Coordinates of C-alpha atoms in Angstrom, one line a residue:
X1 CA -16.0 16.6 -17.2
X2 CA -13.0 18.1 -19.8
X3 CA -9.8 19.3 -18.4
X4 CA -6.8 21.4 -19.3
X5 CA -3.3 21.9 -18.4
X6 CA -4.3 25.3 -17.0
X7 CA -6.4 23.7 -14.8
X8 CA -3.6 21.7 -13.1
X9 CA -1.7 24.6 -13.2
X10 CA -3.6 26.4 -10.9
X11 CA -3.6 23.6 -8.5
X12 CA -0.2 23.3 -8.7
X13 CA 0.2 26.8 -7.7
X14 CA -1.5 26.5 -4.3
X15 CA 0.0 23.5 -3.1
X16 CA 2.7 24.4 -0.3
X17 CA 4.6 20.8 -0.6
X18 CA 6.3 19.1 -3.1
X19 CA 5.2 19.7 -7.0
X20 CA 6.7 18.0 -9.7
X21 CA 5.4 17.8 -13.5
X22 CA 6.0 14.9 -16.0
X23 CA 6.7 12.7 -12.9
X24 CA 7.5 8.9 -13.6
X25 CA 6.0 6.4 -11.7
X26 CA 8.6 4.1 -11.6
X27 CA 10.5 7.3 -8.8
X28 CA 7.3 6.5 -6.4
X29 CA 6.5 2.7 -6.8
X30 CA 8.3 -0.1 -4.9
X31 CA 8.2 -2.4 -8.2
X32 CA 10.5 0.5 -10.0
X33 CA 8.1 0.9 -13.2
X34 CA 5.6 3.2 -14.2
X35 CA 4.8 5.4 -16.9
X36 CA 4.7 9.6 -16.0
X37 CA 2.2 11.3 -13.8
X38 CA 1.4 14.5 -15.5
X39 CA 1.4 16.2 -12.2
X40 CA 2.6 14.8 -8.8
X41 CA 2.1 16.4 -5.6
X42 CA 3.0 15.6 -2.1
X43 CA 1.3 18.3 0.4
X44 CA 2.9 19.5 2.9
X45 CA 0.3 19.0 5.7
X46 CA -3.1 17.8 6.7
X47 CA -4.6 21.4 5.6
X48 CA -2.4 21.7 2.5
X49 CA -3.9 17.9 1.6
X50 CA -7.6 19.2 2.2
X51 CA -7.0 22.3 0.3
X52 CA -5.3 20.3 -2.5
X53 CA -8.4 18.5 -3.2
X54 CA -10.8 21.0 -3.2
X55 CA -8.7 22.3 -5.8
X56 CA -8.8 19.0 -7.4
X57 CA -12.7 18.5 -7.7
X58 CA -13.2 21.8 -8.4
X59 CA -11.1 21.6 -11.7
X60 CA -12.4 18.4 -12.6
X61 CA -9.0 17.1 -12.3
X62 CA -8.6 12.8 -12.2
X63 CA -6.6 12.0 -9.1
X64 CA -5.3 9.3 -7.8
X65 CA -4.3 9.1 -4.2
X66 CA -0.9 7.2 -3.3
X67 CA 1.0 6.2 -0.1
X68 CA 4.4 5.2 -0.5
X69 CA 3.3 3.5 -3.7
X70 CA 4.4 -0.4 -2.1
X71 CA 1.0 -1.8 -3.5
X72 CA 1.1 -0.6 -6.5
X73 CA 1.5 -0.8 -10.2
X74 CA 1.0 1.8 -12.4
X75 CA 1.3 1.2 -16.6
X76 CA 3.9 2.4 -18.7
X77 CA 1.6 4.5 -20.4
X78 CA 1.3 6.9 -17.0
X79 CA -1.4 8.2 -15.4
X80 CA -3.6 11.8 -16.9
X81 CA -4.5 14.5 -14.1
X82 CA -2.4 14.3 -11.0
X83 CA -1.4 11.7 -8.3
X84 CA -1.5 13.1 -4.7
X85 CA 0.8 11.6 -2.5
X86 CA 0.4 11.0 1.4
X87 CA 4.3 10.5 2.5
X88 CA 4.2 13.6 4.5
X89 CA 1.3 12.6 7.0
X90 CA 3.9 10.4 8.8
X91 CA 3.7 11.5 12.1
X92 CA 3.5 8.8 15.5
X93 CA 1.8 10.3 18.7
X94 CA 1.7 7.8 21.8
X95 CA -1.2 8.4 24.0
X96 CA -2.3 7.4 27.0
X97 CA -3.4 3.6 27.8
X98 CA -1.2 1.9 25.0
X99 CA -2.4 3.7 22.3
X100 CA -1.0 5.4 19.2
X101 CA -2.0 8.1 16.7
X102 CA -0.3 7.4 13.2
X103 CA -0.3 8.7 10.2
X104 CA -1.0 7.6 6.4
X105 CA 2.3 8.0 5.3
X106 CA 4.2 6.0 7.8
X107 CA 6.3 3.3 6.7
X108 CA 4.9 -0.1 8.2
X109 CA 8.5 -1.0 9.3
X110 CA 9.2 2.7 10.9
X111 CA 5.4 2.0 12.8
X112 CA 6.8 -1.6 14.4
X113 CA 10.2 0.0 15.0
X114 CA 8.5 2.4 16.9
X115 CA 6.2 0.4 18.6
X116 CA 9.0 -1.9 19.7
X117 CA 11.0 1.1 21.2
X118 CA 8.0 1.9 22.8
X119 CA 7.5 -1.7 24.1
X120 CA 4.2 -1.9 22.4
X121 CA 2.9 -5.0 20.9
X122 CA 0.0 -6.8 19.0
X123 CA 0.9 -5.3 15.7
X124 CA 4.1 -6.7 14.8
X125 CA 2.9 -8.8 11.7
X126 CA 3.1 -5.8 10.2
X127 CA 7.2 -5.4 9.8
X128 CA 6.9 -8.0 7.0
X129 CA 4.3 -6.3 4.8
X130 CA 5.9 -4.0 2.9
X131 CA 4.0 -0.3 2.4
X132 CA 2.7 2.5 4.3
X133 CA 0.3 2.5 7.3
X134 CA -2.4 3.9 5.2
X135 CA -2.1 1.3 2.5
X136 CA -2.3 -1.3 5.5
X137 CA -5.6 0.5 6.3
X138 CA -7.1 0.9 3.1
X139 CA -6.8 -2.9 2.5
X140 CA -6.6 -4.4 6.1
X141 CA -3.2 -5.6 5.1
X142 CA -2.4 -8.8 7.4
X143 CA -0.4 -11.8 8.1
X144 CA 0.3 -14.9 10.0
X145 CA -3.6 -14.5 11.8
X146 CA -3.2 -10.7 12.3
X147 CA -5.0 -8.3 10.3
X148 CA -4.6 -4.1 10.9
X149 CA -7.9 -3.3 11.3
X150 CA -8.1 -5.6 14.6
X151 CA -5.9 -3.1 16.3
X152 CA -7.9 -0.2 14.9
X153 CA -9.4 1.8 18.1
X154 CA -10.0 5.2 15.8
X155 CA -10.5 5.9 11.8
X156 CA -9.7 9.3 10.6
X157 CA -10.8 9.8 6.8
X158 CA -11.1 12.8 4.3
X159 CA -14.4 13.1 2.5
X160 CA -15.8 15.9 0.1
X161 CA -17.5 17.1 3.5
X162 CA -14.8 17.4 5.8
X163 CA -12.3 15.0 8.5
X164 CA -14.4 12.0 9.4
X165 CA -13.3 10.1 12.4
X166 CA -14.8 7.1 13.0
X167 CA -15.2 4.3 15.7
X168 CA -14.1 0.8 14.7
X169 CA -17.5 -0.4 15.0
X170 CA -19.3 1.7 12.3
X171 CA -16.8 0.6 10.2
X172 CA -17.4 -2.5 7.7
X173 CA -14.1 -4.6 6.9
X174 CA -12.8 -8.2 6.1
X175 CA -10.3 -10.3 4.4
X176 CA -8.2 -7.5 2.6
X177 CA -10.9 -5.4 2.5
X178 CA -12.0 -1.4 4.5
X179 CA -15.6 -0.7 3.0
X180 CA -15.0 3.6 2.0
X181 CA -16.8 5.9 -0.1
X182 CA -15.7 6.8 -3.8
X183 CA -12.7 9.2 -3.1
X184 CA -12.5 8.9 0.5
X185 CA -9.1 9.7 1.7
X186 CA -7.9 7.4 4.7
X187 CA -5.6 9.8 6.7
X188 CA -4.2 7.8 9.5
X189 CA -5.8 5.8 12.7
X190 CA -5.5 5.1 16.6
X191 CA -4.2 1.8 17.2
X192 CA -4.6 -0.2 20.8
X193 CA -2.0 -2.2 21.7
X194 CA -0.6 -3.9 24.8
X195 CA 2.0 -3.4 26.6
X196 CA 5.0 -6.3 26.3
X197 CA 8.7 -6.4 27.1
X198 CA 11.0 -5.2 23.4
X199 CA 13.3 -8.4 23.5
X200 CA 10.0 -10.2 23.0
X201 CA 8.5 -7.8 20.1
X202 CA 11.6 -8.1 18.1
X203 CA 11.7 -11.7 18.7
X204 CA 8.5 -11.9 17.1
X205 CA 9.4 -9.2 14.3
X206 CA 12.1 -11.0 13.4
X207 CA 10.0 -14.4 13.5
X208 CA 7.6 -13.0 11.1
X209 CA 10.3 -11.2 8.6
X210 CA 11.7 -14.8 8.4
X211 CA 8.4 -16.1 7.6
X212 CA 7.6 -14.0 5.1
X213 CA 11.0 -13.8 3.0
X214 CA 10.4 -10.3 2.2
X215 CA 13.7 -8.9 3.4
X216 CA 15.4 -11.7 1.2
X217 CA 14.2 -11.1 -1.7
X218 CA 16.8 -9.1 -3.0
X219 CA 15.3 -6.9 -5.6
X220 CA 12.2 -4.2 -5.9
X221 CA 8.6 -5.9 -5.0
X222 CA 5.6 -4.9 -4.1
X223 CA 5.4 -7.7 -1.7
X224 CA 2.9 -10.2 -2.1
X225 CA 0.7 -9.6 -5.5
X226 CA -2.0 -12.2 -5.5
X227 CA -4.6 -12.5 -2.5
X228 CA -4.7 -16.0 -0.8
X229 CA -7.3 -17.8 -1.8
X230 CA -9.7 -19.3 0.6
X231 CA -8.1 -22.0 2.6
X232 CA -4.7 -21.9 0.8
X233 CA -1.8 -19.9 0.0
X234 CA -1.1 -18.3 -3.8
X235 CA 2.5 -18.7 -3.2
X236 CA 2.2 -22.4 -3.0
X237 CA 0.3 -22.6 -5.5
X238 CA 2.6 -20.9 -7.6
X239 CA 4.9 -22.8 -6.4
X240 CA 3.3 -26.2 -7.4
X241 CA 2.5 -24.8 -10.5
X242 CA 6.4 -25.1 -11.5
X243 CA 6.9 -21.3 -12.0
X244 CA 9.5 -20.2 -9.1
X245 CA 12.5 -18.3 -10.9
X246 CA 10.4 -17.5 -14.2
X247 CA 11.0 -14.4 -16.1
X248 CA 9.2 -12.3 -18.5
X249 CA 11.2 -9.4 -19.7
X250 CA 12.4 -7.6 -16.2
X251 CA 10.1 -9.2 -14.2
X252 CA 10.3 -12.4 -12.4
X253 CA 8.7 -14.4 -10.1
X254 CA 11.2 -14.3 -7.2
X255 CA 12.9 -17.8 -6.1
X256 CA 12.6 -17.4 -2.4
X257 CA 9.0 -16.6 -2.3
X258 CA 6.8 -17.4 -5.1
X259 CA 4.2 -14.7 -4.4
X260 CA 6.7 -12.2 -4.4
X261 CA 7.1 -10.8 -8.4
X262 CA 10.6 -9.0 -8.1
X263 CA 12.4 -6.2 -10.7
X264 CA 15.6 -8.2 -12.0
X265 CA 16.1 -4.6 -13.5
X266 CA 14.8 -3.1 -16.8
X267 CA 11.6 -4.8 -16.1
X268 CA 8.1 -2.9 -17.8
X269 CA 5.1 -2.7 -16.1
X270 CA 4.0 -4.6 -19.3
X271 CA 6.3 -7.3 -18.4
X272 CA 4.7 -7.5 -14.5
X273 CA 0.9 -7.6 -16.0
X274 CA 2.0 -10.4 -18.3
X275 CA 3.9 -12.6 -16.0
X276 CA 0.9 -12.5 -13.8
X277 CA -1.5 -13.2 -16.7
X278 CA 1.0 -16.5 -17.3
X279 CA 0.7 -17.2 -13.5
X280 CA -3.1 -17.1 -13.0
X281 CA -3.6 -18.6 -16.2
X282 CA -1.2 -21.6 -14.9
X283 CA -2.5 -21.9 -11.9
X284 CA -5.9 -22.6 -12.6
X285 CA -4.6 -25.2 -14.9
X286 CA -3.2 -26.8 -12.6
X287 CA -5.3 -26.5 -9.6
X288 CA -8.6 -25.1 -10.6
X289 CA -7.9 -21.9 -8.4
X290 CA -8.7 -18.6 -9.3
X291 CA -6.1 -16.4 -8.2
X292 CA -6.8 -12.4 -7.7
X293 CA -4.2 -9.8 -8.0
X294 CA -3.6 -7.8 -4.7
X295 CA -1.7 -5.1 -5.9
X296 CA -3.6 -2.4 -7.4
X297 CA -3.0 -2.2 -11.0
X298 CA -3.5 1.8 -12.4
X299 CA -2.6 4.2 -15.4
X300 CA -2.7 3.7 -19.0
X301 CA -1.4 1.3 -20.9

């Protein structure tokens, strides 16, 4: 289906949060590259965001829904139609029985902080993974044996039909993976935890920050950008590979965790896609293993 400017016009004029035209990327994306959205939006609510994209498939407008943009890396070229962020949903509700309600748009770190406070644990692992909570649940983000699904009591999507809200069970996941339909909109989720004493929490927070290196990094990431293989670990196999500290351009791969590709500043989104072309193709050189990017890779060249 064609489109127009007109047609994002009108959208544009119903949507109650933020609106901003010629956007670039590189404002929205923890990597700090990124070509220009020709319209970005940020609703202001839950029934600003469902009215939004009623709009949008009306018009025949391509969209592409964003969190805090920690996973992703969108080509210098931009992206045509409109990107619809979910920063706003950010709200946490504690319920009864060790529970939480929380929404797309809030920061992994603010959900553990939170948690902590609230001397709630079992989902810690998350502080190291950089992102939003929705980003977490769209790809069952995980780490050191804990995965964000496992703590997943409720599932609240948006599809063309309405609010979904669905039981873990009927849900399929795995490794890095939340089976959805094409444009479904994951909105937020009830988490069970368990109840443990905050020195302890932080104590493992800080354990798993430590682990991971991504606080120590020093420069903009997107934390880490290949998958792990089966039984291994794509850092150390980057690592092995003799490419900790290389640059292309901007971009480098970072010298205190070799999954981590980092923004020494001025870096392209052309520079990140070919520094991971040189690492995958290295890799499998040296070690046979076929590495898979984890970060979501969007836009036009």
């Amino acid at each position: 289906m064609t489109w127009s400017r007109a047609e994002l016009e009108r959208v544009a004029q119903e949507v109650r949060g933020t609106v901003l035209w010629d956007e670039p990327m590189s404002r929205h994306t923890s990597l700090r590259v990124g070509g220009p959205a020709d319209l970005y939006l940020e609703p202001a609510d839950l029934a600003d965001l469902e009215r939004t994209m009623v709009l949008i498939r009306s018009a025949g407008v391509p969209c592409l829904v964003a969190g805090g943009g920690y996973n992703l890396l969108v080509r210098d070229g931009g992206i045509r139609g409109c990107v619809v962020s979910l920063k706003r949903l950010d709200a946490v509700e504690p319920l009864p029985g060790a529970r939480l309600e929380v929404g797309a748009g809030v920061t992994n770190q603010a959900l553990t902080r939170y948690a902590a406070q609230n001397c709630l644990g079992g989902i810690e692992f998350l502080s190291a993974i950089p992102g939003s909570f929705g980003g977490a649940l769209t790809m069952n983000a995980g780490a050191h044996g804990g995965e964000t699904m496992q703590r997943v009591e409720l599932l609240t999507t948006l599809r063309e039909s309405g609010v979904l809200v669905r039981k873990r069970s009927e849900l399929e996941y795995g490794y890095r993976f939340l089976k959805l339909e094409p444009g479904e909109i994951v909105l937020g989720a009830r988490l069970r935890l368990e109840p443990a004493e905050r020195r302890l929490i932080e104590e493992n927070i800080q354990e798993y920050i430590t682990k991971r290196g991504g606080q120590r990094v020093g420069f903009p990431n997107a934390g880490s950008f290949f998958k792990n293989p089966p039984g291994g670990s794509a850092w150390r196999l980057i690592d092995e590979a003799g490419l900790r500290g290389w640059m292309i351009g901007g971009a480098q791969v970072s010298e205190v965790h070799t999954n981590f590709l980092v923004n020494r500043g001025g870096a392209t989104a052309t520079d990140f896609l070919t520094l991971a072309e040189l690492i995958k193709r290295r890799v499998k050189e040296h070690s046979g293993v076929e590495l898979e990017e984890e970060v979501r890779v969007v836009g036009e060249a």
